[in-house]
Structure formats: C-alpha cells, structure tokens
Amino acid sequence: MASNRNRSDASAHDRTMELSRTASSLAARMQEERKTRHCLFVLRGLDVGKLITLDQAETIAGRDPDCQIVLTDEGISRRHARFAQTGSYYLIEDLGSTNGVFVNGVKVDRAILADGDKVLLGRFTVLKYSQQDELELDYQLRIHESASVDCLTGALNRRTLDARLASEWAFAHRHRSDLSVVMMDIDHFKKINDTYGHATGDEVLRALALHVRKTIRVEDLFGRYGGEEFVVLARGVGHSGAVQLAQRVRLGIEGLDLRYNGSHLPVTASFGVASIRHVEGDTPAQLMQRADQCLYRAKELGRNRVADEA
C-alpha cells in the first residue's frame, strides 16, 4: 500500500512540475509577445485597411515606387514624408511635400507621434499610428487578411476587388488619370481539373497567382474575380502600358514549369484589357464589362493571347 501511495505521489509531483514548466513557458512567450511594434493603419485612401509595420530606422512614404511605403494619391509627393525611430518613439518629418503633413489636423514640419495619432498625407490619405504588441499585431493582420484575401491564392477576394475598383475608378475619373483592367482566364481549366484532379487545379491557381504578383508593380492591384478568372487593376500606365503588362504576364504563365507525376503540365491564359474612358456615363461596371468582352474575343481568336479595345 505504501509503495502504491509513493508511486501516486511521485506521479502527482511529476504532473505538477510539468504544469509548472508549461506555465513558465507560456508566461515567457507572452512576455515576448508584449514587445511593442510600431505600425500604421490606412484609415482612408486607396489602400484602406492596409497595415504597415515600421520596423526600420527610417521609412519613406510617397508616390515613388522606390519608397518603402508607396501611397497612390496624386496629392502625395513622390517622396512625401519620413518616419524615423528615435529611442522608443517614432517621429514624422515633411520632406518638402507640396501639400504638407498634418498630425491630428495640425500642419507640421516634424513631430513625435503618439499612439492613436492620425496623419493626413496629400489630399485624402489618412494613416493611424499605433503601438501594438506581437499578439495584437498578429490578430490585426489575420483579421485584415481573412476579410480581404482569397485563402487559396493570396489575391484580393471578389468583395475587396469590387470595392477597390470603385475607389480606383473614382480617383482616376476625378483626376483624369489612367486606369486599366487586365482580366485573365486560365485556358481549358475545367479540363485540367477533370484530367489531373482538383488538387492539381489548385496548384495551378496558386502558381499563376504567385507569378502575377511577382510580375506586376507594387502599386497595381491583383484579385481573384471568380473560379479561374483573375483581374489586375493597373494604375497610371496608359492603355498601351496595360497591354504590355498583360503580355508579360501571359508569357510568364506560358513558361511556368508545372509538373504532374514528373511530366510537364502546360498552362496558358487568355487576356482582355480595357481602360477608363473619361466620358459621361462611364462606370466601373462598364469598364469591367469591356475587359470581359475583350477576354471573350481573345478566347474566340484561339486563346493564349491578349485582346484589347484598340
């Protein structure tokens, strides 16, 4: 009896020690996750909802593609503002922009940011500065991703794509700037699914999406329109530039090295390109419809090609 009791006591002691070690490990992890991260939320602008982490000593925001934070707003200068870390704080500095930097409604040349400050850059882009720990930051990233991104391909989902098209079109229409829709559709995708299985079809979708994201510019938007259809919203390149972009993407898809059981799996896509017209009565829906009609014509002409309005 004493022997059994001793074994039981030892077992209880072991369980207590294991729980203690687990609790200590969790406490240490929670302490690590409380490390403060500095970030910016886009509250208003073409990239609304986007979360930007400030993890460098200096971060430049502006329209120039070489900036660490690229913001598409014609009221924003090419190099508009600088975010710089000083000790445990971040400050913002106007880099001689045309329309200035405003913190909580006050124009500043240079200011230290406090948690919750709202920064206006250009005419309508508003950023919120926030200090969050790793746990909160991870939660915010997951919320943003689940609400706006297609889980299979990483492209914007249809709801977000429609919303971004509306805001991009309104911006381009108001400022008489260029905006094009590049619509693409994987050729004979049903046959790929039927012949090789849906798992292979999913791999094709992921590979195409990865290629497109690597090919387009940082300021372009890429979304899944539905099924095997995808859309790129090309900003400020003009119609001919959008056609050239479509051709680069098409050739890249044609050259993808996809395999099934060790054998090459050929994949191609057809493209339709349409651009904003700046005429009375034109709408985002009509722009998408014209791109879809061009895509249909590309398929009629033999697929694996680009058709446009020109």
PDB file of C-alpha atoms in Angstrom:
ATOM      1  CA  MET A   1       0.000   0.000   0.000  1.00  0.00           C
ATOM      2  CA  ALA A   2       2.805   2.389   0.939  1.00  0.00           C
ATOM      3  CA  SER A   3       4.553   1.582  -2.350  1.00  0.00           C
ATOM      4  CA  ASN A   4       1.418   2.393  -4.353  1.00  0.00           C
ATOM      5  CA  ARG A   5       0.939   5.638  -2.427  1.00  0.00           C
ATOM      6  CA  ASN A   6       4.569   6.624  -3.080  1.00  0.00           C
ATOM      7  CA  ARG A   7       4.167   5.993  -6.816  1.00  0.00           C
ATOM      8  CA  SER A   8       0.939   8.025  -6.819  1.00  0.00           C
ATOM      9  CA  ASP A   9       2.636  10.905  -5.003  1.00  0.00           C
ATOM     10  CA  ALA A  10       5.552  10.813  -7.434  1.00  0.00           C
ATOM     11  CA  SER A  11       3.153  10.849 -10.396  1.00  0.00           C
ATOM     12  CA  ALA A  12       1.264  13.816  -8.967  1.00  0.00           C
ATOM     13  CA  HIS A  13       4.555  15.610  -8.357  1.00  0.00           C
ATOM     14  CA  ASP A  14       5.620  14.974 -11.968  1.00  0.00           C
ATOM     15  CA  ARG A  15       2.306  16.359 -13.287  1.00  0.00           C
ATOM     16  CA  THR A  16       2.669  19.432 -11.079  1.00  0.00           C
ATOM     17  CA  MET A  17       6.210  20.030 -12.328  1.00  0.00           C
ATOM     18  CA  GLU A  18       5.088  19.615 -15.958  1.00  0.00           C
ATOM     19  CA  LEU A  19       2.261  22.113 -15.462  1.00  0.00           C
ATOM     20  CA  SER A  20       4.695  24.500 -13.829  1.00  0.00           C
ATOM     21  CA  ARG A  21       7.122  24.241 -16.755  1.00  0.00           C
ATOM     22  CA  THR A  22       4.251  24.756 -19.234  1.00  0.00           C
ATOM     23  CA  ALA A  23       3.029  27.806 -17.327  1.00  0.00           C
ATOM     24  CA  SER A  24       6.552  29.253 -17.234  1.00  0.00           C
ATOM     25  CA  SER A  25       6.949  28.675 -20.967  1.00  0.00           C
ATOM     26  CA  LEU A  26       3.629  30.363 -21.723  1.00  0.00           C
ATOM     27  CA  ALA A  27       4.499  33.275 -19.449  1.00  0.00           C
ATOM     28  CA  ALA A  28       7.847  33.739 -21.222  1.00  0.00           C
ATOM     29  CA  ARG A  29       6.136  33.612 -24.617  1.00  0.00           C
ATOM     30  CA  MET A  30       3.519  36.146 -23.530  1.00  0.00           C
ATOM     31  CA  GLN A  31       6.312  38.416 -22.320  1.00  0.00           C
ATOM     32  CA  GLU A  32       7.996  38.203 -25.727  1.00  0.00           C
ATOM     33  CA  GLU A  33       4.715  38.955 -27.482  1.00  0.00           C
ATOM     34  CA  ARG A  34       4.300  42.122 -25.407  1.00  0.00           C
ATOM     35  CA  LYS A  35       7.267  43.668 -27.205  1.00  0.00           C
ATOM     36  CA  THR A  36       5.943  46.886 -28.725  1.00  0.00           C
ATOM     37  CA  ARG A  37       5.707  47.137 -32.504  1.00  0.00           C
ATOM     38  CA  HIS A  38       5.134  50.426 -34.280  1.00  0.00           C
ATOM     39  CA  CYS A  39       2.666  50.373 -37.167  1.00  0.00           C
ATOM     40  CA  LEU A  40       0.399  52.413 -39.413  1.00  0.00           C
ATOM     41  CA  PHE A  41      -3.194  51.632 -40.403  1.00  0.00           C
ATOM     42  CA  VAL A  42      -4.589  53.154 -43.595  1.00  0.00           C
ATOM     43  CA  LEU A  43      -7.900  54.641 -42.448  1.00  0.00           C
ATOM     44  CA  ARG A  44      -8.718  56.476 -45.672  1.00  0.00           C
ATOM     45  CA  GLY A  45      -7.309  56.237 -49.167  1.00  0.00           C
ATOM     46  CA  LEU A  46      -6.952  53.708 -51.963  1.00  0.00           C
ATOM     47  CA  ASP A  47      -5.219  51.225 -49.630  1.00  0.00           C
ATOM     48  CA  VAL A  48      -7.797  51.483 -46.832  1.00  0.00           C
ATOM     49  CA  GLY A  49      -7.474  48.665 -44.293  1.00  0.00           C
ATOM     50  CA  LYS A  50      -3.803  48.060 -45.051  1.00  0.00           C
ATOM     51  CA  LEU A  51      -1.489  47.512 -42.082  1.00  0.00           C
ATOM     52  CA  ILE A  52       2.103  48.792 -42.382  1.00  0.00           C
ATOM     53  CA  THR A  53       4.747  47.874 -39.815  1.00  0.00           C
ATOM     54  CA  LEU A  54       7.519  50.338 -39.066  1.00  0.00           C
ATOM     55  CA  ASP A  55      10.489  48.057 -38.474  1.00  0.00           C
ATOM     56  CA  GLN A  56      13.325  50.148 -39.931  1.00  0.00           C
ATOM     57  CA  ALA A  57      15.235  53.099 -38.529  1.00  0.00           C
ATOM     58  CA  GLU A  58      13.915  55.187 -41.427  1.00  0.00           C
ATOM     59  CA  THR A  59      10.884  54.675 -43.652  1.00  0.00           C
ATOM     60  CA  ILE A  60       9.976  56.950 -46.569  1.00  0.00           C
ATOM     61  CA  ALA A  61       6.354  57.369 -47.699  1.00  0.00           C
ATOM     62  CA  GLY A  62       5.381  58.754 -51.089  1.00  0.00           C
ATOM     63  CA  ARG A  63       4.221  58.017 -54.640  1.00  0.00           C
ATOM     64  CA  ASP A  64       7.652  56.912 -55.863  1.00  0.00           C
ATOM     65  CA  PRO A  65       7.789  53.110 -56.322  1.00  0.00           C
ATOM     66  CA  ASP A  66      11.183  53.143 -54.566  1.00  0.00           C
ATOM     67  CA  CYS A  67       9.616  54.375 -51.312  1.00  0.00           C
ATOM     68  CA  GLN A  68       9.184  51.822 -48.523  1.00  0.00           C
ATOM     69  CA  ILE A  69       5.541  52.947 -48.204  1.00  0.00           C
ATOM     70  CA  VAL A  70       4.010  53.540 -51.644  1.00  0.00           C
ATOM     71  CA  LEU A  71       0.775  55.551 -51.475  1.00  0.00           C
ATOM     72  CA  THR A  72      -1.257  56.247 -54.609  1.00  0.00           C
ATOM     73  CA  ASP A  73      -2.755  59.687 -54.176  1.00  0.00           C
ATOM     74  CA  GLU A  74      -1.974  62.444 -56.664  1.00  0.00           C
ATOM     75  CA  GLY A  75      -1.887  64.872 -53.744  1.00  0.00           C
ATOM     76  CA  ILE A  76       1.087  62.973 -52.325  1.00  0.00           C
ATOM     77  CA  SER A  77       4.582  63.949 -53.468  1.00  0.00           C
ATOM     78  CA  ARG A  78       6.996  61.369 -54.832  1.00  0.00           C
ATOM     79  CA  ARG A  79       8.916  61.491 -51.527  1.00  0.00           C
ATOM     80  CA  HIS A  80       6.393  62.975 -49.145  1.00  0.00           C
ATOM     81  CA  ALA A  81       7.319  62.137 -45.556  1.00  0.00           C
ATOM     82  CA  ARG A  82       9.871  60.300 -43.442  1.00  0.00           C
ATOM     83  CA  PHE A  83       9.110  58.114 -40.418  1.00  0.00           C
ATOM     84  CA  ALA A  84      12.196  57.778 -38.214  1.00  0.00           C
ATOM     85  CA  GLN A  85      12.790  55.948 -34.961  1.00  0.00           C
ATOM     86  CA  THR A  86      14.298  57.937 -32.129  1.00  0.00           C
ATOM     87  CA  GLY A  87      14.725  55.869 -28.987  1.00  0.00           C
ATOM     88  CA  SER A  88      11.381  54.279 -28.179  1.00  0.00           C
ATOM     89  CA  TYR A  89       9.461  56.809 -30.277  1.00  0.00           C
ATOM     90  CA  TYR A  90       8.768  57.452 -33.951  1.00  0.00           C
ATOM     91  CA  LEU A  91       8.692  60.876 -35.477  1.00  0.00           C
ATOM     92  CA  ILE A  92       7.340  62.065 -38.806  1.00  0.00           C
ATOM     93  CA  GLU A  93       9.073  64.675 -40.961  1.00  0.00           C
ATOM     94  CA  ASP A  94       7.774  66.510 -44.026  1.00  0.00           C
ATOM     95  CA  LEU A  95      10.252  66.071 -46.906  1.00  0.00           C
ATOM     96  CA  GLY A  96       9.231  69.309 -48.602  1.00  0.00           C
ATOM     97  CA  SER A  97       5.958  67.912 -49.929  1.00  0.00           C
ATOM     98  CA  THR A  98       3.564  70.016 -51.978  1.00  0.00           C
ATOM     99  CA  ASN A  99       0.501  69.518 -49.789  1.00  0.00           C
ATOM    100  CA  GLY A 100       2.121  69.071 -46.404  1.00  0.00           C
ATOM    101  CA  VAL A 101       1.889  66.692 -43.449  1.00  0.00           C
ATOM    102  CA  PHE A 102      -0.883  67.033 -40.861  1.00  0.00           C
ATOM    103  CA  VAL A 103      -0.967  65.315 -37.460  1.00  0.00           C
ATOM    104  CA  ASN A 104      -4.398  65.396 -35.808  1.00  0.00           C
ATOM    105  CA  GLY A 105      -5.383  68.258 -38.100  1.00  0.00           C
ATOM    106  CA  VAL A 106      -2.316  70.419 -37.424  1.00  0.00           C
ATOM    107  CA  LYS A 107       0.266  71.015 -40.159  1.00  0.00           C
ATOM    108  CA  VAL A 108       3.751  70.006 -39.026  1.00  0.00           C
ATOM    109  CA  ASP A 109       7.275  70.017 -40.395  1.00  0.00           C
ATOM    110  CA  ARG A 110       8.418  67.485 -37.801  1.00  0.00           C
ATOM    111  CA  ALA A 111       6.591  65.861 -34.900  1.00  0.00           C
ATOM    112  CA  ILE A 112       6.899  62.955 -32.465  1.00  0.00           C
ATOM    113  CA  LEU A 113       3.983  60.565 -32.887  1.00  0.00           C
ATOM    114  CA  ALA A 114       1.846  59.324 -30.018  1.00  0.00           C
ATOM    115  CA  ASP A 115      -0.232  56.155 -30.012  1.00  0.00           C
ATOM    116  CA  GLY A 116      -3.501  56.819 -31.879  1.00  0.00           C
ATOM    117  CA  ASP A 117      -2.323  59.908 -33.785  1.00  0.00           C
ATOM    118  CA  LYS A 118      -3.940  60.397 -37.207  1.00  0.00           C
ATOM    119  CA  VAL A 119      -1.704  61.565 -40.043  1.00  0.00           C
ATOM    120  CA  LEU A 120      -3.047  63.187 -43.216  1.00  0.00           C
ATOM    121  CA  LEU A 121      -0.792  62.956 -46.273  1.00  0.00           C
ATOM    122  CA  GLY A 122      -1.797  64.571 -49.538  1.00  0.00           C
ATOM    123  CA  ARG A 123      -5.454  65.380 -50.003  1.00  0.00           C
ATOM    124  CA  PHE A 124      -7.234  62.385 -48.558  1.00  0.00           C
ATOM    125  CA  THR A 125      -4.879  59.605 -47.386  1.00  0.00           C
ATOM    126  CA  VAL A 126      -5.154  59.185 -43.600  1.00  0.00           C
ATOM    127  CA  LEU A 127      -2.871  56.921 -41.558  1.00  0.00           C
ATOM    128  CA  LYS A 128      -3.293  55.997 -37.918  1.00  0.00           C
ATOM    129  CA  TYR A 129      -0.111  55.489 -35.905  1.00  0.00           C
ATOM    130  CA  SER A 130      -0.367  52.698 -33.355  1.00  0.00           C
ATOM    131  CA  GLN A 131       1.852  50.834 -30.895  1.00  0.00           C
ATOM    132  CA  GLN A 132       0.878  47.185 -30.547  1.00  0.00           C
ATOM    133  CA  ASP A 133       2.403  44.031 -29.157  1.00  0.00           C
ATOM    134  CA  GLU A 134       3.059  40.973 -31.327  1.00  0.00           C
ATOM    135  CA  LEU A 135      -0.182  39.301 -30.249  1.00  0.00           C
ATOM    136  CA  GLU A 136      -2.339  42.299 -31.186  1.00  0.00           C
ATOM    137  CA  LEU A 137      -0.429  42.845 -34.420  1.00  0.00           C
ATOM    138  CA  ASP A 138      -0.833  39.223 -35.466  1.00  0.00           C
ATOM    139  CA  TYR A 139      -4.562  39.444 -34.706  1.00  0.00           C
ATOM    140  CA  GLN A 140      -4.974  42.606 -36.801  1.00  0.00           C
ATOM    141  CA  LEU A 141      -3.076  41.045 -39.719  1.00  0.00           C
ATOM    142  CA  ARG A 142      -5.241  37.930 -39.589  1.00  0.00           C
ATOM    143  CA  ILE A 143      -8.447  39.966 -39.441  1.00  0.00           C
ATOM    144  CA  HIS A 144      -7.383  42.078 -42.423  1.00  0.00           C
ATOM    145  CA  GLU A 145      -6.271  39.019 -44.393  1.00  0.00           C
ATOM    146  CA  SER A 146      -9.388  36.962 -43.716  1.00  0.00           C
ATOM    147  CA  ALA A 147     -11.617  39.859 -44.707  1.00  0.00           C
ATOM    148  CA  SER A 148      -9.852  40.851 -47.912  1.00  0.00           C
ATOM    149  CA  VAL A 149      -7.730  37.997 -49.284  1.00  0.00           C
ATOM    150  CA  ASP A 150      -8.623  34.802 -51.133  1.00  0.00           C
ATOM    151  CA  CYS A 151      -7.321  31.995 -48.928  1.00  0.00           C
ATOM    152  CA  LEU A 152      -6.178  29.746 -51.801  1.00  0.00           C
ATOM    153  CA  THR A 153      -4.246  32.192 -53.972  1.00  0.00           C
ATOM    154  CA  GLY A 154      -3.441  35.151 -51.732  1.00  0.00           C
ATOM    155  CA  ALA A 155      -5.083  37.511 -54.246  1.00  0.00           C
ATOM    156  CA  LEU A 156      -7.699  40.034 -53.166  1.00  0.00           C
ATOM    157  CA  ASN A 157     -11.107  38.405 -52.884  1.00  0.00           C
ATOM    158  CA  ARG A 158     -14.048  39.425 -55.071  1.00  0.00           C
ATOM    159  CA  ARG A 159     -15.691  41.677 -52.481  1.00  0.00           C
ATOM    160  CA  THR A 160     -12.474  43.600 -51.841  1.00  0.00           C
ATOM    161  CA  LEU A 161     -11.657  43.738 -55.561  1.00  0.00           C
ATOM    162  CA  ASP A 162     -15.053  45.292 -56.334  1.00  0.00           C
ATOM    163  CA  ALA A 163     -14.601  47.870 -53.589  1.00  0.00           C
ATOM    164  CA  ARG A 164     -11.087  48.753 -54.732  1.00  0.00           C
ATOM    165  CA  LEU A 165     -12.222  49.045 -58.357  1.00  0.00           C
ATOM    166  CA  ALA A 166     -14.894  51.555 -57.303  1.00  0.00           C
ATOM    167  CA  SER A 167     -12.406  53.690 -55.362  1.00  0.00           C
ATOM    168  CA  GLU A 168      -9.693  53.413 -58.047  1.00  0.00           C
ATOM    169  CA  TRP A 169     -12.176  54.369 -60.763  1.00  0.00           C
ATOM    170  CA  ALA A 170     -13.477  57.356 -58.751  1.00  0.00           C
ATOM    171  CA  PHE A 171      -9.918  58.557 -58.142  1.00  0.00           C
ATOM    172  CA  ALA A 172      -8.892  58.154 -61.795  1.00  0.00           C
ATOM    173  CA  HIS A 173     -12.100  59.800 -63.025  1.00  0.00           C
ATOM    174  CA  ARG A 174     -11.728  62.746 -60.639  1.00  0.00           C
ATOM    175  CA  HIS A 175      -8.075  63.354 -61.517  1.00  0.00           C
ATOM    176  CA  ARG A 176      -8.326  62.401 -65.204  1.00  0.00           C
ATOM    177  CA  SER A 177      -5.615  59.787 -64.670  1.00  0.00           C
ATOM    178  CA  ASP A 178      -5.090  56.385 -66.275  1.00  0.00           C
ATOM    179  CA  LEU A 179      -6.668  53.164 -65.017  1.00  0.00           C
ATOM    180  CA  SER A 180      -6.857  49.854 -66.872  1.00  0.00           C
ATOM    181  CA  VAL A 181      -8.420  46.485 -66.141  1.00  0.00           C
ATOM    182  CA  VAL A 182      -6.466  43.401 -67.177  1.00  0.00           C
ATOM    183  CA  MET A 183      -8.752  40.372 -66.965  1.00  0.00           C
ATOM    184  CA  MET A 184      -7.317  36.881 -67.380  1.00  0.00           C
ATOM    185  CA  ASP A 185      -8.752  33.388 -67.543  1.00  0.00           C
ATOM    186  CA  ILE A 186      -6.832  30.085 -67.456  1.00  0.00           C
ATOM    187  CA  ASP A 187      -7.367  28.252 -70.736  1.00  0.00           C
ATOM    188  CA  HIS A 188      -9.237  24.916 -70.520  1.00  0.00           C
ATOM    189  CA  PHE A 189      -9.124  24.924 -66.718  1.00  0.00           C
ATOM    190  CA  LYS A 190     -12.057  22.508 -66.445  1.00  0.00           C
ATOM    191  CA  LYS A 191     -10.074  20.001 -68.484  1.00  0.00           C
ATOM    192  CA  ILE A 192      -7.125  20.394 -66.075  1.00  0.00           C
ATOM    193  CA  ASN A 193      -9.405  19.633 -63.130  1.00  0.00           C
ATOM    194  CA  ASP A 194     -11.091  16.710 -64.880  1.00  0.00           C
ATOM    195  CA  THR A 195      -7.832  15.175 -66.123  1.00  0.00           C
ATOM    196  CA  TYR A 196      -5.439  15.774 -63.247  1.00  0.00           C
ATOM    197  CA  GLY A 197      -7.763  16.366 -60.286  1.00  0.00           C
ATOM    198  CA  HIS A 198      -8.810  19.388 -58.267  1.00  0.00           C
ATOM    199  CA  ALA A 199      -5.672  19.317 -56.109  1.00  0.00           C
ATOM    200  CA  THR A 200      -3.585  19.877 -59.241  1.00  0.00           C
ATOM    201  CA  GLY A 201      -6.032  22.568 -60.336  1.00  0.00           C
ATOM    202  CA  ASP A 202      -5.471  24.330 -57.015  1.00  0.00           C
ATOM    203  CA  GLU A 203      -1.707  24.156 -57.523  1.00  0.00           C
ATOM    204  CA  VAL A 204      -2.118  25.754 -60.958  1.00  0.00           C
ATOM    205  CA  LEU A 205      -4.161  28.588 -59.439  1.00  0.00           C
ATOM    206  CA  ARG A 206      -1.547  29.174 -56.741  1.00  0.00           C
ATOM    207  CA  ALA A 207       1.323  29.111 -59.251  1.00  0.00           C
ATOM    208  CA  LEU A 208      -0.433  31.580 -61.553  1.00  0.00           C
ATOM    209  CA  ALA A 209      -1.228  33.938 -58.668  1.00  0.00           C
ATOM    210  CA  LEU A 210       2.377  33.845 -57.446  1.00  0.00           C
ATOM    211  CA  HIS A 211       3.675  34.620 -60.933  1.00  0.00           C
ATOM    212  CA  VAL A 212       1.284  37.542 -61.383  1.00  0.00           C
ATOM    213  CA  ARG A 213       2.210  39.072 -58.020  1.00  0.00           C
ATOM    214  CA  LYS A 214       5.905  38.864 -58.973  1.00  0.00           C
ATOM    215  CA  THR A 215       5.281  40.452 -62.384  1.00  0.00           C
ATOM    216  CA  ILE A 216       3.015  43.414 -61.614  1.00  0.00           C
ATOM    217  CA  ARG A 217       4.165  46.656 -59.995  1.00  0.00           C
ATOM    218  CA  VAL A 218       3.765  47.296 -56.283  1.00  0.00           C
ATOM    219  CA  GLU A 219       1.109  49.942 -56.990  1.00  0.00           C
ATOM    220  CA  ASP A 220      -1.051  47.576 -59.080  1.00  0.00           C
ATOM    221  CA  LEU A 221      -3.855  45.552 -57.509  1.00  0.00           C
ATOM    222  CA  PHE A 222      -4.422  41.848 -58.115  1.00  0.00           C
ATOM    223  CA  GLY A 223      -7.597  39.960 -57.283  1.00  0.00           C
ATOM    224  CA  ARG A 224      -9.443  36.723 -57.927  1.00  0.00           C
ATOM    225  CA  TYR A 225     -12.607  37.545 -59.841  1.00  0.00           C
ATOM    226  CA  GLY A 226     -14.065  34.053 -59.571  1.00  0.00           C
ATOM    227  CA  GLY A 227     -13.050  30.466 -60.315  1.00  0.00           C
ATOM    228  CA  GLU A 228     -10.074  30.608 -62.678  1.00  0.00           C
ATOM    229  CA  GLU A 229     -10.570  34.306 -63.541  1.00  0.00           C
ATOM    230  CA  PHE A 230      -8.261  36.987 -62.152  1.00  0.00           C
ATOM    231  CA  VAL A 231      -8.023  40.749 -62.532  1.00  0.00           C
ATOM    232  CA  VAL A 232      -5.203  43.277 -62.341  1.00  0.00           C
ATOM    233  CA  LEU A 233      -6.063  46.940 -61.813  1.00  0.00           C
ATOM    234  CA  ALA A 234      -3.173  48.794 -63.451  1.00  0.00           C
ATOM    235  CA  ARG A 235      -2.741  52.354 -62.248  1.00  0.00           C
ATOM    236  CA  GLY A 236      -1.334  55.210 -64.257  1.00  0.00           C
ATOM    237  CA  VAL A 237       0.330  53.326 -67.136  1.00  0.00           C
ATOM    238  CA  GLY A 238      -1.997  54.134 -70.010  1.00  0.00           C
ATOM    239  CA  HIS A 239      -3.713  51.604 -72.252  1.00  0.00           C
ATOM    240  CA  SER A 240      -0.598  50.537 -74.166  1.00  0.00           C
ATOM    241  CA  GLY A 241       1.279  50.023 -70.901  1.00  0.00           C
ATOM    242  CA  ALA A 242      -1.524  47.796 -69.596  1.00  0.00           C
ATOM    243  CA  VAL A 243      -1.433  45.716 -72.794  1.00  0.00           C
ATOM    244  CA  GLN A 244       2.327  45.291 -72.401  1.00  0.00           C
ATOM    245  CA  LEU A 245       1.805  44.207 -68.786  1.00  0.00           C
ATOM    246  CA  ALA A 246      -0.762  41.629 -69.921  1.00  0.00           C
ATOM    247  CA  GLN A 247       1.686  40.279 -72.487  1.00  0.00           C
ATOM    248  CA  ARG A 248       4.433  39.915 -69.855  1.00  0.00           C
ATOM    249  CA  VAL A 249       2.083  38.040 -67.547  1.00  0.00           C
ATOM    250  CA  ARG A 250       0.832  35.840 -70.412  1.00  0.00           C
ATOM    251  CA  LEU A 251       4.324  34.846 -71.499  1.00  0.00           C
ATOM    252  CA  GLY A 252       5.296  34.111 -67.914  1.00  0.00           C
ATOM    253  CA  ILE A 253       2.300  31.816 -67.428  1.00  0.00           C
ATOM    254  CA  GLU A 254       3.106  30.017 -70.678  1.00  0.00           C
ATOM    255  CA  GLY A 255       6.630  29.434 -69.374  1.00  0.00           C
ATOM    256  CA  LEU A 256       5.681  28.115 -65.923  1.00  0.00           C
ATOM    257  CA  ASP A 257       7.420  24.840 -65.101  1.00  0.00           C
ATOM    258  CA  LEU A 258       4.444  22.945 -63.660  1.00  0.00           C
ATOM    259  CA  ARG A 259       4.672  19.193 -63.182  1.00  0.00           C
ATOM    260  CA  TYR A 260       2.268  16.285 -62.817  1.00  0.00           C
ATOM    261  CA  ASN A 261       3.818  12.903 -61.980  1.00  0.00           C
ATOM    262  CA  GLY A 262       7.142  14.166 -63.289  1.00  0.00           C
ATOM    263  CA  SER A 263       5.763  15.326 -66.648  1.00  0.00           C
ATOM    264  CA  HIS A 264       5.395  18.935 -67.777  1.00  0.00           C
ATOM    265  CA  LEU A 265       1.875  20.330 -67.345  1.00  0.00           C
ATOM    266  CA  PRO A 266       1.280  23.058 -69.975  1.00  0.00           C
ATOM    267  CA  VAL A 267      -0.795  26.018 -68.800  1.00  0.00           C
ATOM    268  CA  THR A 268      -1.796  29.127 -70.743  1.00  0.00           C
ATOM    269  CA  ALA A 269      -4.208  32.003 -70.172  1.00  0.00           C
ATOM    270  CA  SER A 270      -6.234  34.447 -72.243  1.00  0.00           C
ATOM    271  CA  PHE A 271      -6.411  38.184 -71.503  1.00  0.00           C
ATOM    272  CA  GLY A 272      -8.723  41.126 -72.071  1.00  0.00           C
ATOM    273  CA  VAL A 273      -7.633  44.740 -71.493  1.00  0.00           C
ATOM    274  CA  ALA A 274      -9.884  47.777 -71.168  1.00  0.00           C
ATOM    275  CA  SER A 275      -9.132  51.308 -69.958  1.00  0.00           C
ATOM    276  CA  ILE A 276     -11.080  54.159 -68.395  1.00  0.00           C
ATOM    277  CA  ARG A 277     -12.613  56.493 -70.978  1.00  0.00           C
ATOM    278  CA  HIS A 278     -13.366  59.679 -69.004  1.00  0.00           C
ATOM    279  CA  VAL A 279     -16.681  60.170 -70.774  1.00  0.00           C
ATOM    280  CA  GLU A 280     -20.124  60.982 -69.439  1.00  0.00           C
ATOM    281  CA  GLY A 281     -21.948  57.905 -68.172  1.00  0.00           C
ATOM    282  CA  ASP A 282     -18.913  55.618 -67.970  1.00  0.00           C
ATOM    283  CA  THR A 283     -18.929  53.435 -64.834  1.00  0.00           C
ATOM    284  CA  PRO A 284     -16.669  50.884 -63.109  1.00  0.00           C
ATOM    285  CA  ALA A 285     -19.110  48.131 -64.109  1.00  0.00           C
ATOM    286  CA  GLN A 286     -18.857  49.133 -67.768  1.00  0.00           C
ATOM    287  CA  LEU A 287     -15.057  49.120 -67.547  1.00  0.00           C
ATOM    288  CA  MET A 288     -15.132  45.554 -66.232  1.00  0.00           C
ATOM    289  CA  GLN A 289     -17.676  44.547 -68.869  1.00  0.00           C
ATOM    290  CA  ARG A 290     -15.473  45.868 -71.671  1.00  0.00           C
ATOM    291  CA  ALA A 291     -12.484  43.950 -70.287  1.00  0.00           C
ATOM    292  CA  ASP A 292     -14.628  40.806 -70.138  1.00  0.00           C
ATOM    293  CA  GLN A 293     -15.699  41.300 -73.767  1.00  0.00           C
ATOM    294  CA  CYS A 294     -12.048  41.626 -74.806  1.00  0.00           C
ATOM    295  CA  LEU A 295     -11.250  38.447 -72.883  1.00  0.00           C
ATOM    296  CA  TYR A 296     -14.054  36.643 -74.699  1.00  0.00           C
ATOM    297  CA  ARG A 297     -12.636  37.815 -78.026  1.00  0.00           C
ATOM    298  CA  ALA A 298      -9.171  36.522 -77.057  1.00  0.00           C
ATOM    299  CA  LYS A 299     -10.709  33.092 -76.493  1.00  0.00           C
ATOM    300  CA  GLU A 300     -12.549  33.210 -79.808  1.00  0.00           C
ATOM    301  CA  LEU A 301      -9.291  34.059 -81.584  1.00  0.00           C
ATOM    302  CA  GLY A 302      -7.612  30.908 -80.285  1.00  0.00           C
ATOM    303  CA  ARG A 303      -6.737  31.565 -76.598  1.00  0.00           C
ATOM    304  CA  ASN A 304      -3.309  32.226 -75.078  1.00  0.00           C
ATOM    305  CA  ARG A 305      -3.373  35.795 -76.368  1.00  0.00           C
ATOM    306  CA  VAL A 306      -4.210  39.382 -75.351  1.00  0.00           C
ATOM    307  CA  ALA A 307      -7.172  41.226 -76.840  1.00  0.00           C
ATOM    308  CA  ASP A 308      -7.872  44.898 -76.109  1.00  0.00           C
ATOM    309  CA  GLU A 309     -10.094  47.789 -77.151  1.00  0.00           C
ATOM    310  CA  ALA A 310      -7.596  49.392 -79.532  1.00  0.00           C
TER     311      ALA A 310
END
